[in-house]
Tab-separated table of N, CA and C in Angstrom:
chain	number	residue	atom	x	y	z
V	1	UNK	N	6.630	-16.700	20.449
V	1	UNK	CA	5.990	-16.114	19.077
V	1	UNK	C	7.349	-15.313	19.011
V	2	UNK	N	7.751	-14.695	17.816
V	2	UNK	CA	8.379	-13.666	17.549
V	2	UNK	C	7.437	-12.523	16.273
V	3	UNK	N	8.050	-11.533	17.515
V	3	UNK	CA	7.468	-10.360	16.477
V	3	UNK	C	7.518	-9.939	15.637
V	4	UNK	N	6.730	-9.852	14.865
V	4	UNK	CA	6.658	-9.574	13.455
V	4	UNK	C	7.101	-8.076	13.329
V	5	UNK	N	7.740	-7.867	11.991
V	5	UNK	CA	8.670	-6.595	11.496
V	5	UNK	C	7.514	-6.293	10.529
V	6	UNK	N	7.925	-5.123	11.615
V	6	UNK	CA	7.207	-3.357	11.491
V	6	UNK	C	6.610	-3.349	10.048
V	7	UNK	N	7.994	-3.405	9.067
V	7	UNK	CA	7.923	-3.055	7.552
V	7	UNK	C	6.452	-4.293	6.620
V	8	UNK	N	6.484	-5.345	7.281
V	8	UNK	CA	5.842	-6.428	6.391
V	8	UNK	C	4.674	-5.743	7.149
V	9	UNK	N	4.453	-5.431	8.432
V	9	UNK	CA	2.828	-5.653	9.655
V	9	UNK	C	2.586	-4.472	8.989
V	10	UNK	N	3.205	-3.242	8.541
V	10	UNK	CA	2.967	-2.341	7.262
V	10	UNK	C	2.472	-3.016	5.754
V	11	UNK	N	2.815	-3.374	5.388
V	11	UNK	CA	3.247	-3.827	3.736
V	11	UNK	C	1.712	-4.141	3.899
V	12	UNK	N	1.835	-5.274	5.196
V	12	UNK	CA	-0.212	-5.969	5.398
V	12	UNK	C	-0.668	-5.364	5.739
V	13	UNK	N	-0.756	-3.878	6.112
V	13	UNK	CA	-2.027	-2.972	6.651
V	13	UNK	C	-2.547	-2.579	5.290
V	14	UNK	N	-1.455	-2.457	4.013
V	14	UNK	CA	-1.657	-1.658	2.893
V	14	UNK	C	-2.088	-1.785	1.877
V	15	UNK	N	-1.925	-3.415	1.645
V	15	UNK	CA	-2.751	-4.293	1.160
V	15	UNK	C	-4.037	-4.511	1.540
V	16	UNK	N	-4.152	-4.796	2.569
V	16	UNK	CA	-5.408	-4.789	3.450
V	16	UNK	C	-5.883	-4.152	2.988
V	17	UNK	N	-6.131	-2.588	2.590
V	17	UNK	CA	-6.846	-1.556	2.972
V	17	UNK	C	-7.118	-1.413	1.802
V	18	UNK	N	-6.344	-2.011	0.568
V	18	UNK	CA	-6.158	-1.886	-0.509
V	18	UNK	C	-7.723	-3.290	-1.231
V	19	UNK	N	-7.360	-4.180	-0.361
V	19	UNK	CA	-8.459	-5.263	-0.303
V	19	UNK	C	-9.696	-5.221	0.060
V	20	UNK	N	-9.980	-4.143	0.758
V	20	UNK	CA	-11.369	-3.693	1.048
V	20	UNK	C	-11.422	-2.585	-0.171
V	21	UNK	N	-10.604	-1.746	-0.264
V	21	UNK	CA	-11.432	-1.121	-1.715
V	21	UNK	C	-10.914	-1.649	-3.087
V	22	UNK	N	-10.608	-1.983	-3.595
V	22	UNK	CA	-10.246	-3.154	-4.901
V	22	UNK	C	-10.380	-2.234	-5.968
V	23	UNK	N	-11.209	-1.259	-6.257
V	23	UNK	CA	-11.423	-1.033	-7.143
V	23	UNK	C	-11.072	1.080	-7.077
V	24	UNK	N	-11.040	1.110	-6.553
V	24	UNK	CA	-10.464	2.731	-5.784
V	24	UNK	C	-8.788	2.877	-6.008
V	25	UNK	N	-8.408	3.918	-6.402
V	25	UNK	CA	-7.621	4.601	-6.399
V	25	UNK	C	-7.646	5.714	-5.059
V	26	UNK	N	-6.244	5.162	-3.847
V	26	UNK	CA	-6.108	5.765	-3.625
V	26	UNK	C	-4.899	6.848	-3.041
V	27	UNK	N	-4.063	8.167	-3.041
V	27	UNK	CA	-3.245	8.702	-3.022
V	27	UNK	C	-2.372	8.024	-1.528
V	28	UNK	N	-0.917	9.145	-1.721
V	28	UNK	CA	-0.329	8.361	-0.438
V	28	UNK	C	-1.147	8.901	0.705
V	29	UNK	N	-1.281	10.385	0.814
V	29	UNK	CA	-2.050	10.685	1.806
V	29	UNK	C	-3.410	10.126	2.603
V	30	UNK	N	-3.624	9.713	1.809
V	30	UNK	CA	-4.824	8.875	1.940
V	30	UNK	C	-4.833	7.373	2.517
V	31	UNK	N	-3.909	6.600	1.797
V	31	UNK	CA	-3.247	5.352	2.686
V	31	UNK	C	-2.191	5.618	3.680
V	32	UNK	N	-1.573	6.646	4.161
V	32	UNK	CA	-1.041	7.169	5.346
V	32	UNK	C	-2.290	7.340	6.788
V	33	UNK	N	-3.042	8.133	6.102
V	33	UNK	CA	-4.176	8.582	7.184
V	33	UNK	C	-5.297	6.833	7.430
V	34	UNK	N	-5.390	6.515	6.613
V	34	UNK	CA	-6.005	5.004	7.140
V	34	UNK	C	-5.161	3.420	7.399
V	35	UNK	N	-3.935	4.184	7.433
V	35	UNK	CA	-3.501	2.199	7.423
V	35	UNK	C	-1.897	2.922	9.159
V	36	UNK	N	-1.922	4.539	9.244
V	36	UNK	CA	-1.384	5.075	10.546
V	36	UNK	C	-0.120	4.616	9.942
V	37	UNK	N	0.383	5.123	9.156
V	37	UNK	CA	1.779	5.400	8.284
V	37	UNK	C	2.410	6.389	8.364
V	38	UNK	N	4.102	6.639	8.583
V	38	UNK	CA	4.459	8.117	8.526
V	38	UNK	C	4.960	7.930	6.932
V	39	UNK	N	5.146	9.012	6.353
V	39	UNK	CA	5.261	9.267	5.005
V	39	UNK	C	6.550	8.467	4.296
V	40	UNK	N	7.579	8.687	4.887
V	40	UNK	CA	9.279	7.734	4.628
V	40	UNK	C	8.963	6.079	4.451
V	41	UNK	N	7.923	5.556	5.693
V	41	UNK	CA	7.733	4.620	5.814
V	41	UNK	C	6.601	3.927	4.391
V	42	UNK	N	5.341	5.159	3.934
V	42	UNK	CA	4.708	4.595	3.862
V	42	UNK	C	5.110	4.715	1.764
V	43	UNK	N	5.641	5.994	1.505
V	43	UNK	CA	6.317	5.955	0.078
V	43	UNK	C	7.763	4.594	0.154
V	44	UNK	N	8.355	4.277	1.293
V	44	UNK	CA	9.020	2.941	0.530
V	44	UNK	C	8.370	1.420	0.450
V	45	UNK	N	6.874	1.676	1.468
V	45	UNK	CA	6.261	0.474	1.058
V	45	UNK	C	5.841	0.570	-0.271
V	46	UNK	N	5.315	1.578	-1.123
V	46	UNK	CA	4.728	1.635	-1.764
V	46	UNK	C	5.838	1.523	-3.152
V	47	UNK	N	6.867	2.203	-3.394
V	47	UNK	CA	7.835	1.872	-4.433
V	47	UNK	C	8.533	0.186	-4.378
V	48	UNK	N	8.022	-0.209	-3.310
V	48	UNK	CA	8.616	-1.125	-3.003
V	48	UNK	C	7.110	-2.516	-3.738
V	49	UNK	N	6.480	-2.410	-3.601
V	49	UNK	CA	5.102	-2.721	-4.060
V	49	UNK	C	4.883	-2.337	-5.289
V	50	UNK	N	4.933	-1.467	-5.477
V	50	UNK	CA	4.771	-1.145	-6.982
V	50	UNK	C	6.065	-1.910	-7.940
V	51	UNK	N	7.187	-1.214	-8.051
V	51	UNK	CA	8.513	-2.355	-8.048
V	51	UNK	C	7.979	-3.141	-9.094
V	52	UNK	N	7.472	-4.294	-7.644
V	52	UNK	CA	6.676	-5.551	-7.876
V	52	UNK	C	6.230	-5.955	-8.139
V	53	UNK	N	4.953	-4.908	-9.192
V	53	UNK	CA	3.664	-4.543	-9.741
V	53	UNK	C	2.262	-5.355	-8.813
V	54	UNK	N	3.284	-5.261	-7.610
V	54	UNK	CA	1.550	-5.509	-6.718
V	54	UNK	C	1.170	-4.229	-6.348
V	55	UNK	N	1.499	-3.131	-7.137
V	55	UNK	CA	1.007	-1.728	-7.047
V	55	UNK	C	0.842	-1.122	-8.161
V	56	UNK	N	0.448	-0.407	-9.138
V	56	UNK	CA	0.638	0.490	-10.118
V	56	UNK	C	0.157	2.193	-9.743
V	57	UNK	N	0.840	2.764	-10.424
V	57	UNK	CA	0.654	4.648	-9.958
V	57	UNK	C	-0.047	4.983	-11.017
V	58	UNK	N	-1.297	5.679	-10.764
V	58	UNK	CA	-1.935	6.411	-11.795
V	58	UNK	C	-1.765	7.587	-11.500
V	59	UNK	N	-0.951	8.641	-11.581
V	59	UNK	CA	-0.725	9.681	-11.137
V	59	UNK	C	0.031	10.443	-10.327
V	60	UNK	N	-1.189	10.878	-9.092
V	60	UNK	CA	-0.353	11.125	-7.740
V	60	UNK	C	-1.626	9.887	-7.087
V	61	UNK	N	-2.346	8.128	-7.739
V	61	UNK	CA	-2.392	8.154	-6.855
V	61	UNK	C	-2.377	6.402	-6.844
V	62	UNK	N	-2.450	5.524	-6.284
V	62	UNK	CA	-2.032	3.908	-6.155
V	62	UNK	C	-2.791	2.907	-6.543
V	63	UNK	N	-3.337	2.303	-7.203
V	63	UNK	CA	-4.352	1.136	-7.589
V	63	UNK	C	-3.502	-0.175	-7.768
V	64	UNK	N	-4.893	-1.492	-7.210
V	64	UNK	CA	-3.305	-2.710	-7.112
V	64	UNK	C	-3.054	-2.901	-9.043
V	65	UNK	N	-1.948	-3.279	-8.546
V	65	UNK	CA	-1.210	-4.132	-9.727
V	65	UNK	C	-1.619	-5.168	-10.573
V	66	UNK	N	-0.749	-5.110	-11.782
V	66	UNK	CA	-1.305	-6.199	-12.667
V	66	UNK	C	-0.977	-7.524	-11.368
V	67	UNK	N	-0.062	-7.743	-10.906
V	67	UNK	CA	0.703	-9.097	-9.871
V	67	UNK	C	-0.659	-9.792	-8.793
V	68	UNK	N	-0.792	-8.241	-8.430
V	68	UNK	CA	-2.543	-8.618	-6.703
V	68	UNK	C	-3.393	-9.104	-7.847
V	69	UNK	N	-3.722	-8.992	-8.910
V	69	UNK	CA	-5.031	-8.645	-9.259
V	69	UNK	C	-5.009	-10.325	-10.127
V	70	UNK	N	-3.861	-10.798	-10.904
V	70	UNK	CA	-3.771	-12.300	-11.358
V	70	UNK	C	-3.808	-13.043	-10.287
V	71	UNK	N	-3.774	-12.598	-8.449
V	71	UNK	CA	-3.318	-13.196	-7.113
V	71	UNK	C	-5.111	-13.700	-7.437
């Protein structure tokens, strides 16, 4: 079996975190600690997810975006 891409695995860790706490807004620091992801990777993933509507930024926090809420 092929080794999963690290960025895909980290993205799934972040999405799993938000599915565990769907109504909670989390700061990037909280996400980094909970998912054990470094700042650069976390920022890149959150930017990509936000750009597609999977996450939405509320001040300094992130919440589930309209794309994921619809799913």
